[in-house]
PDB file of C-alpha atoms in Angstrom:
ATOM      1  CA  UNK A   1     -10.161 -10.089   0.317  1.00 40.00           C
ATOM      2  CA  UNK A   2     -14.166 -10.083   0.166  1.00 42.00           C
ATOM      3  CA  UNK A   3     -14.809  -6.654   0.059  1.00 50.00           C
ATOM      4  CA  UNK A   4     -13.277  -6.853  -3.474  1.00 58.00           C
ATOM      5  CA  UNK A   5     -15.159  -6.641  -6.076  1.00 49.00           C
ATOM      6  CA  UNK A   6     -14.567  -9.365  -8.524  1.00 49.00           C
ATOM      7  CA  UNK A   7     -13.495  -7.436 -11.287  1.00 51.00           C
ATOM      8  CA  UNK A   8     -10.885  -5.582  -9.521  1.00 52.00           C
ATOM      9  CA  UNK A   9      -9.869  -9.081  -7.763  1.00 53.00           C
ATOM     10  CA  UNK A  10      -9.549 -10.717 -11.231  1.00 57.00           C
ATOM     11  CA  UNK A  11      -7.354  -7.244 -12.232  1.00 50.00           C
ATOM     12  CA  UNK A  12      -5.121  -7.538  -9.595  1.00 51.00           C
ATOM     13  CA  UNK A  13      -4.233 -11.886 -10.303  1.00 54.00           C
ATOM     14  CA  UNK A  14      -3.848 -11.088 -13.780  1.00 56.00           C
ATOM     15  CA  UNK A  15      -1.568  -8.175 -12.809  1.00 51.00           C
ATOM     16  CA  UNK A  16      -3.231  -6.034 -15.033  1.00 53.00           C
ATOM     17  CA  UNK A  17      -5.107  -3.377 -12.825  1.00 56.00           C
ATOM     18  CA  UNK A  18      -4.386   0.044 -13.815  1.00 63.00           C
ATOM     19  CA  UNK A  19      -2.286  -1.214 -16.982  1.00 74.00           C
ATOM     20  CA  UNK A  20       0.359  -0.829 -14.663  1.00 86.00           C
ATOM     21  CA  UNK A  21       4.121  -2.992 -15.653  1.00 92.00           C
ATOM     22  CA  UNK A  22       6.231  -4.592 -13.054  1.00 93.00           C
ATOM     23  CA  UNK A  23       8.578  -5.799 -15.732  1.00 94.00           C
ATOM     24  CA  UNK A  24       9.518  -2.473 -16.859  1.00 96.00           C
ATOM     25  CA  UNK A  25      13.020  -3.627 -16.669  1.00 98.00           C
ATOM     26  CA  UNK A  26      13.141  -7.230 -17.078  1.00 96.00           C
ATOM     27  CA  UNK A  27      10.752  -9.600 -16.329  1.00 96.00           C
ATOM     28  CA  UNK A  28       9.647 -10.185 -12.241  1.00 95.00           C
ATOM     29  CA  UNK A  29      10.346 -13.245 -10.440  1.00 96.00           C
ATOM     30  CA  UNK A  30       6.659 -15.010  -9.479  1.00 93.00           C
ATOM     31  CA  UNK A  31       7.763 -14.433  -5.837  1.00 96.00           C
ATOM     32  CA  UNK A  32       7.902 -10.386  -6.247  1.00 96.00           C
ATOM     33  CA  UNK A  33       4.705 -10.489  -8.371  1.00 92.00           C
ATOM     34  CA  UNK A  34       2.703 -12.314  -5.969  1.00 91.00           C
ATOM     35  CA  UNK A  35       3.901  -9.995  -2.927  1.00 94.00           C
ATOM     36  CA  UNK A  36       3.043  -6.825  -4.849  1.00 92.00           C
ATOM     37  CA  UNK A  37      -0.057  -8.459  -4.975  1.00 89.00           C
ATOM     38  CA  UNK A  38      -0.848  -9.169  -1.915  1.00 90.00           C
ATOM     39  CA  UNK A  39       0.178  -5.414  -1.485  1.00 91.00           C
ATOM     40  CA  UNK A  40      -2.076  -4.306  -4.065  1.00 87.00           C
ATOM     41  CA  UNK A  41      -4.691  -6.207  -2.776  1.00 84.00           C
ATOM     42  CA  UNK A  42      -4.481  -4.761   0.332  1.00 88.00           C
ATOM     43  CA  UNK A  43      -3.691  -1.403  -1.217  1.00 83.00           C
ATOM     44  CA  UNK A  44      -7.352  -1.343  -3.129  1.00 79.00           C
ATOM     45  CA  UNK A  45      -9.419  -4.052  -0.716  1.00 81.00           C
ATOM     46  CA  UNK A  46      -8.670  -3.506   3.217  1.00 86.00           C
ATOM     47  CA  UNK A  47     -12.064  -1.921   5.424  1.00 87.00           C
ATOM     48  CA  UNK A  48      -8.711  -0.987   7.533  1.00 90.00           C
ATOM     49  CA  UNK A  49      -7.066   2.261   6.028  1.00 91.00           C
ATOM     50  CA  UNK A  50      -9.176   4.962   6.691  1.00 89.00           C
ATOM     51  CA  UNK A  51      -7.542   6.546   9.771  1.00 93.00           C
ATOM     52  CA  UNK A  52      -4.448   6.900   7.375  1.00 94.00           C
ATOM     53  CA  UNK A  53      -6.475   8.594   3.979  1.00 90.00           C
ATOM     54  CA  UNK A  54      -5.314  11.626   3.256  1.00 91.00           C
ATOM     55  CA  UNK A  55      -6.730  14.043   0.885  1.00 88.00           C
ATOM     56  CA  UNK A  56      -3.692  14.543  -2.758  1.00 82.00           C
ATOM     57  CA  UNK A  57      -3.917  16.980  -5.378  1.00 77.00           C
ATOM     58  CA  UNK A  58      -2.793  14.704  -8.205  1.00 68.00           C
ATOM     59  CA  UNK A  59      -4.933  14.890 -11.042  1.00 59.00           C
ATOM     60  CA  UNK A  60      -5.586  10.852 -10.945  1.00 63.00           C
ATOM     61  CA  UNK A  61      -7.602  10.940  -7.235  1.00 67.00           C
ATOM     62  CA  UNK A  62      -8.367  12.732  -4.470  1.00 78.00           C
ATOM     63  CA  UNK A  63      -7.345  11.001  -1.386  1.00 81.00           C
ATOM     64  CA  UNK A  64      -4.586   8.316  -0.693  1.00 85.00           C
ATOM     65  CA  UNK A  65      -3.065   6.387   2.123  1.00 89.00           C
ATOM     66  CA  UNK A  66      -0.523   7.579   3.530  1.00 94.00           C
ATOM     67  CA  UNK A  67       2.048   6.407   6.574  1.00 96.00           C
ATOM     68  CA  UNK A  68       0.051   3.145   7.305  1.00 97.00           C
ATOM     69  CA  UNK A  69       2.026   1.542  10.181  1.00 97.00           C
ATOM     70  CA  UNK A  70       3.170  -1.616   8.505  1.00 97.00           C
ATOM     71  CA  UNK A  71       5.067  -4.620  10.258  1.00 97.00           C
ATOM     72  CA  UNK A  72       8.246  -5.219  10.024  1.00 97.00           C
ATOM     73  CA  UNK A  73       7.963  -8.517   8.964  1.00 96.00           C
ATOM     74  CA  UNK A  74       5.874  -7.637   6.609  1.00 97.00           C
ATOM     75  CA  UNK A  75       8.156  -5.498   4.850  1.00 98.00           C
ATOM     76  CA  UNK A  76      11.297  -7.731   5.012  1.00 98.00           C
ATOM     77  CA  UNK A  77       9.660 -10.874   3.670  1.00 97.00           C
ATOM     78  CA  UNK A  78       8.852  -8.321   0.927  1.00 98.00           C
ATOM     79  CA  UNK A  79      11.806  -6.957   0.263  1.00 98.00           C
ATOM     80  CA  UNK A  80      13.045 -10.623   0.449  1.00 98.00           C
ATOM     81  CA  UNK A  81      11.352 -11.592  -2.435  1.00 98.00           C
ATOM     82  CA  UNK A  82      12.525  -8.924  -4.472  1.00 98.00           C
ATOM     83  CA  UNK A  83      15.539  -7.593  -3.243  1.00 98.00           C
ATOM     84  CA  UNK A  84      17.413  -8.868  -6.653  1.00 98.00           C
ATOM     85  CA  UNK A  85      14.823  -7.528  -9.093  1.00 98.00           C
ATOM     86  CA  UNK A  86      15.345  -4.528 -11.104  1.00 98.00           C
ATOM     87  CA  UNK A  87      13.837  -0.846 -11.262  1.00 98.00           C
ATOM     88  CA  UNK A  88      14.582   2.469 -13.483  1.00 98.00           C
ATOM     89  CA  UNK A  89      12.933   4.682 -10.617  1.00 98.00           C
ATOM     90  CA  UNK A  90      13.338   4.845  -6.783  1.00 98.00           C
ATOM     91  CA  UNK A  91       9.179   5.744  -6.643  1.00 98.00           C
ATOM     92  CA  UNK A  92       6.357   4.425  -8.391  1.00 96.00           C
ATOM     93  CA  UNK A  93       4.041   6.434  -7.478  1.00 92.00           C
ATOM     94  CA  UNK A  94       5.714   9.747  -9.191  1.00 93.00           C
ATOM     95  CA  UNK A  95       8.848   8.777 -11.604  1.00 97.00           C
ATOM     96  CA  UNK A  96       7.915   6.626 -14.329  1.00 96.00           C
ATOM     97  CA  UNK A  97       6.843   8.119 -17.721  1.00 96.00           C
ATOM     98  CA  UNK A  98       3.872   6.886 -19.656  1.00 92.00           C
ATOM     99  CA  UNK A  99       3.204   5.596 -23.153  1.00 93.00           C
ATOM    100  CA  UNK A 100       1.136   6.906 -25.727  1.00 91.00           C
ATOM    101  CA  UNK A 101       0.678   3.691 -27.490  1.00 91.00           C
ATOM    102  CA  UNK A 102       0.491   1.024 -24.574  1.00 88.00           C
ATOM    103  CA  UNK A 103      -0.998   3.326 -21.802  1.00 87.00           C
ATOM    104  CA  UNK A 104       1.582   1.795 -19.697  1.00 90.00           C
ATOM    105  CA  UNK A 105       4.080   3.300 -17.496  1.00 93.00           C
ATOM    106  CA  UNK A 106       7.652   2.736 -18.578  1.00 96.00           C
ATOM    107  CA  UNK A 107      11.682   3.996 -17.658  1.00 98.00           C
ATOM    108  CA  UNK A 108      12.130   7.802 -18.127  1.00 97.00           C
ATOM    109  CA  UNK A 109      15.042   7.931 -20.968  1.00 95.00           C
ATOM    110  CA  UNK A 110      17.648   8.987 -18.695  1.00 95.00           C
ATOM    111  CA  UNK A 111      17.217   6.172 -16.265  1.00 97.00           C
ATOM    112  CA  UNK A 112      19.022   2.853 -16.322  1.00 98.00           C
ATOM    113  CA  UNK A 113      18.132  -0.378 -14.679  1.00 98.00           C
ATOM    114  CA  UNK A 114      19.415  -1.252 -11.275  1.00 98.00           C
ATOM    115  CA  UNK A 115      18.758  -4.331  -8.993  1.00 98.00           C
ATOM    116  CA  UNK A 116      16.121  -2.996  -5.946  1.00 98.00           C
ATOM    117  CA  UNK A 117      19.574  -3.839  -3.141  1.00 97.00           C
ATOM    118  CA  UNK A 118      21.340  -0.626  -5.123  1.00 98.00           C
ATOM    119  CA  UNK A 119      17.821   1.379  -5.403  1.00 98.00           C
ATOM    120  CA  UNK A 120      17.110   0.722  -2.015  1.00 98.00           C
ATOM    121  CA  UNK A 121      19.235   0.925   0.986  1.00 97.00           C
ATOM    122  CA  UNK A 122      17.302  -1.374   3.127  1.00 98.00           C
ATOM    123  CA  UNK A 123      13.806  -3.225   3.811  1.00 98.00           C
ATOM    124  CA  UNK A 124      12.463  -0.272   5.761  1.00 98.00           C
ATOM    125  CA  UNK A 125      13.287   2.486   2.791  1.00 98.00           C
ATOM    126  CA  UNK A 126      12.235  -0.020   0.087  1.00 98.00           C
ATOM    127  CA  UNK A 127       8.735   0.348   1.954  1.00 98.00           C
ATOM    128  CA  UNK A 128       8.593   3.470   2.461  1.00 98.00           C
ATOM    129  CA  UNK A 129       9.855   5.109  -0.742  1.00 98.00           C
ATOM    130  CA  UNK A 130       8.215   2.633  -3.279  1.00 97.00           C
ATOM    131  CA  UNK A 131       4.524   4.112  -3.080  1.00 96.00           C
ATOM    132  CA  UNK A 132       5.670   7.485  -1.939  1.00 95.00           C
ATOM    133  CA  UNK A 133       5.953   7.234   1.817  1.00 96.00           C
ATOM    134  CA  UNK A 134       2.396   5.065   1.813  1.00 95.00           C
ATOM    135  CA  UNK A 135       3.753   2.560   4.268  1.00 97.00           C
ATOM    136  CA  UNK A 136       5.868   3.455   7.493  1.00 97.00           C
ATOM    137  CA  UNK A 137       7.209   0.374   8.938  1.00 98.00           C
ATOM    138  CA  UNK A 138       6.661  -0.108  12.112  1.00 97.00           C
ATOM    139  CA  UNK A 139       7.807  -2.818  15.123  1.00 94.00           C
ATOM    140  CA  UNK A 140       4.519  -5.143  15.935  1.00 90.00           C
ATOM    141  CA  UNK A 141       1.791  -4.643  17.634  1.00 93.00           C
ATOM    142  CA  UNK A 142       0.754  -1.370  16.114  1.00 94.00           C
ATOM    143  CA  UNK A 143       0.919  -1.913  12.629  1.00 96.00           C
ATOM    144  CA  UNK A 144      -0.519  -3.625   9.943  1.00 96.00           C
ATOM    145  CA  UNK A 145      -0.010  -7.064   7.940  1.00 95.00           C
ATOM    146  CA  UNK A 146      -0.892  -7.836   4.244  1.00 93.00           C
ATOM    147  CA  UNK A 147       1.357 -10.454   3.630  1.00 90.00           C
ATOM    148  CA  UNK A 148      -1.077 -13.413   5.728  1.00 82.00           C
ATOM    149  CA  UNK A 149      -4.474 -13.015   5.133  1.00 74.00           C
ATOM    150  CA  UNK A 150      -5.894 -15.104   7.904  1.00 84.00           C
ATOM    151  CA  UNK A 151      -8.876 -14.076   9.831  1.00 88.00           C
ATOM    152  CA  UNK A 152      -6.249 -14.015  12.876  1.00 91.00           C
ATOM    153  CA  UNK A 153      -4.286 -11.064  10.780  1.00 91.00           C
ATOM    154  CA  UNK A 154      -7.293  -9.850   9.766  1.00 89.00           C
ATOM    155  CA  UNK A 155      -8.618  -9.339  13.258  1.00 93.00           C
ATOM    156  CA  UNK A 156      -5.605  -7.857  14.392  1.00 95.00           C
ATOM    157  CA  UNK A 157      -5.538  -5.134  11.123  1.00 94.00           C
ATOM    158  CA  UNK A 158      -9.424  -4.566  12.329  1.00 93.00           C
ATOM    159  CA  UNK A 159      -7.707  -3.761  16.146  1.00 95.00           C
ATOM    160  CA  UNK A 160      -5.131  -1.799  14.728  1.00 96.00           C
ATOM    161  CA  UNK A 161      -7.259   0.671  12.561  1.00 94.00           C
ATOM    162  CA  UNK A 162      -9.763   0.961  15.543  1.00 93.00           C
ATOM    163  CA  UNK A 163      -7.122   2.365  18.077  1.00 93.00           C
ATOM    164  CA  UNK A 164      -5.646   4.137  15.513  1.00 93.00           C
ATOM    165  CA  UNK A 165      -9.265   6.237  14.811  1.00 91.00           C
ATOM    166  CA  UNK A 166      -9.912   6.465  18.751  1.00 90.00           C
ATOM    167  CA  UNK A 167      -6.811   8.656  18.843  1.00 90.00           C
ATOM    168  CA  UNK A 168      -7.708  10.625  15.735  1.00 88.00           C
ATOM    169  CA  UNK A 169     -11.289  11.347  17.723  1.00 86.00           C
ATOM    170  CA  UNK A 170      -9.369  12.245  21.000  1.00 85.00           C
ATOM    171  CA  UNK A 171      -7.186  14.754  19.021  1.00 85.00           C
ATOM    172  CA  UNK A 172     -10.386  16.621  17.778  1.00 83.00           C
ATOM    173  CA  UNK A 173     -12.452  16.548  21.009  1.00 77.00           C
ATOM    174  CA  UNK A 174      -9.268  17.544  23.042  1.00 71.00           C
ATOM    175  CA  UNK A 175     -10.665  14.618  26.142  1.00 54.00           C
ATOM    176  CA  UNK A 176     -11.448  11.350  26.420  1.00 51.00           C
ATOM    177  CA  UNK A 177     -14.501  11.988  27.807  1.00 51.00           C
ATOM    178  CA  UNK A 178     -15.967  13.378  24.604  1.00 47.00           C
ATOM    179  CA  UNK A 179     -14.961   9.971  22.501  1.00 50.00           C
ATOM    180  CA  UNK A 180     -18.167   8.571  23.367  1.00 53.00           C
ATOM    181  CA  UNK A 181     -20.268  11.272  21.522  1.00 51.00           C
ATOM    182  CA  UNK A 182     -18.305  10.245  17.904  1.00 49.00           C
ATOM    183  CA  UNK A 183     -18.665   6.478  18.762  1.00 53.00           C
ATOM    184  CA  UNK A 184     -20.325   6.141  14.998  1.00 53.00           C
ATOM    185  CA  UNK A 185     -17.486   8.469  13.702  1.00 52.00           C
ATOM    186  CA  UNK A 186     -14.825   5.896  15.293  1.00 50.00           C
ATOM    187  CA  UNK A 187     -16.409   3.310  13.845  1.00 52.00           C
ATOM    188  CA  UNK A 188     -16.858   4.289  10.487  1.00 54.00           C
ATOM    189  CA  UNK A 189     -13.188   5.252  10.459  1.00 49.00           C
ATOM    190  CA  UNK A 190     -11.603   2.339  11.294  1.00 45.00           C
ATOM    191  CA  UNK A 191     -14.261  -0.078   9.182  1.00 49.00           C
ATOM    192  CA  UNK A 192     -14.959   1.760   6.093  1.00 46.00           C
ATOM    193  CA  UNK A 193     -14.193   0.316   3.021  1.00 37.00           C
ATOM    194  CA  UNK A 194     -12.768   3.350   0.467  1.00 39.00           C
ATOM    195  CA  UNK A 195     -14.793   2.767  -1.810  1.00 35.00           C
ATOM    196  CA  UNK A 196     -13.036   5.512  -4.632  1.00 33.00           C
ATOM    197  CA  UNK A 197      -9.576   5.626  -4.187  1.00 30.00           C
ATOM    198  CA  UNK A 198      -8.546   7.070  -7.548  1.00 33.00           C
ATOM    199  CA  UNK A 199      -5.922   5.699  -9.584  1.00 33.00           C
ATOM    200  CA  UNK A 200      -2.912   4.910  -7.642  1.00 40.00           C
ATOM    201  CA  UNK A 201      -0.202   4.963  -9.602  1.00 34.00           C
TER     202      UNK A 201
END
């Protein structure tokens, strides 16, 4: 992604940003890595999320995605790749415990180690419940894609966020009519890059 910065682009390929361990359990399968990192890139890079940033009390940031409309496809060729890993905790985001000594997160000690097909009951939960209801999948057109980064899935992500803000601006000016007046509000919604998302995890 080139809004990345380099540093956070070199963070996420050495699956080190936020000291954050997908092998909490046993070690990850290359194919689940490298789809948690096209998530993750995604996650920290897209100009695309703002219509779905919502504002968290957690101590670690102060706004987060939430409910972005992701495709189906998307999700299942995720959920593909690591449907036969293992996890201690059904959500990321909230349920892990973190060391002292490493700084990393790691299995509360009444948890025990089950393959993602017995965590989760399907593609669609896996998505959903992983990052605390972050994604919501969704049947194409209106949702998002982070598995192909093409400028074809690109432009379509760009499409999706726009008609996604127009509605947000409708909501608050009650008519149509009034959308043209927040034109620059539209467009900052649906283009700007978060630049401080907080820590995620």
């Amino acid at each position: 992604m080139s809004c990345c910065e380099h540093k956070t682009m070199r963070s996420v390929q050495d699956s080190l940003l936020y000291g954050f361990n997908h092998s909490h359990c046993k070690p990850m399968s290359q194919k689940c890595i490298n789809m948690f990192k096209r998530e993750l890139c995604f996650y920290e890079c897209s100009p695309h999320v703002g219509p779905w940033l919502v504002k968290t009390q957690s101590l670690r940031r102060r706004e987060r995605s939430y409910l972005v409309p992701l495709c189906e496809e998307d999700c299942n060729k995720w959920y593909e790749a690591c449907k036969n890993e293992e996890t201690c905790v059904r959500d990321w985001s909230v349920e892990f415990e973190w060391s002292e000594v490493s700084g990393m997160n790691v299995c509360p000690a009444d948890s025990s180690c089950e393959l993602f097909s017995n965590v989760y009951k399907d593609a669609s939960d896996f998505c959903h419940a992983i990052w605390d209801g972050g994604w919501k999948v969704e049947k194409a057109p209106r949702c998002m894609h982070f598995v192909a980064v093409d400028e074809r899935s690109k432009e379509h992500n760009q499409r999706v966020a726009r008609q996604a803000a127009e509605e947000i601006i409708r909501r608050l000016s009650g008519t149509c009519s009034a959308c043209s007046q927040f034109s620059g509000l539209v467009f900052l919604l649906s283009l700007t890059i978060p630049l401080v998302f907080g820590i995620r995890y």
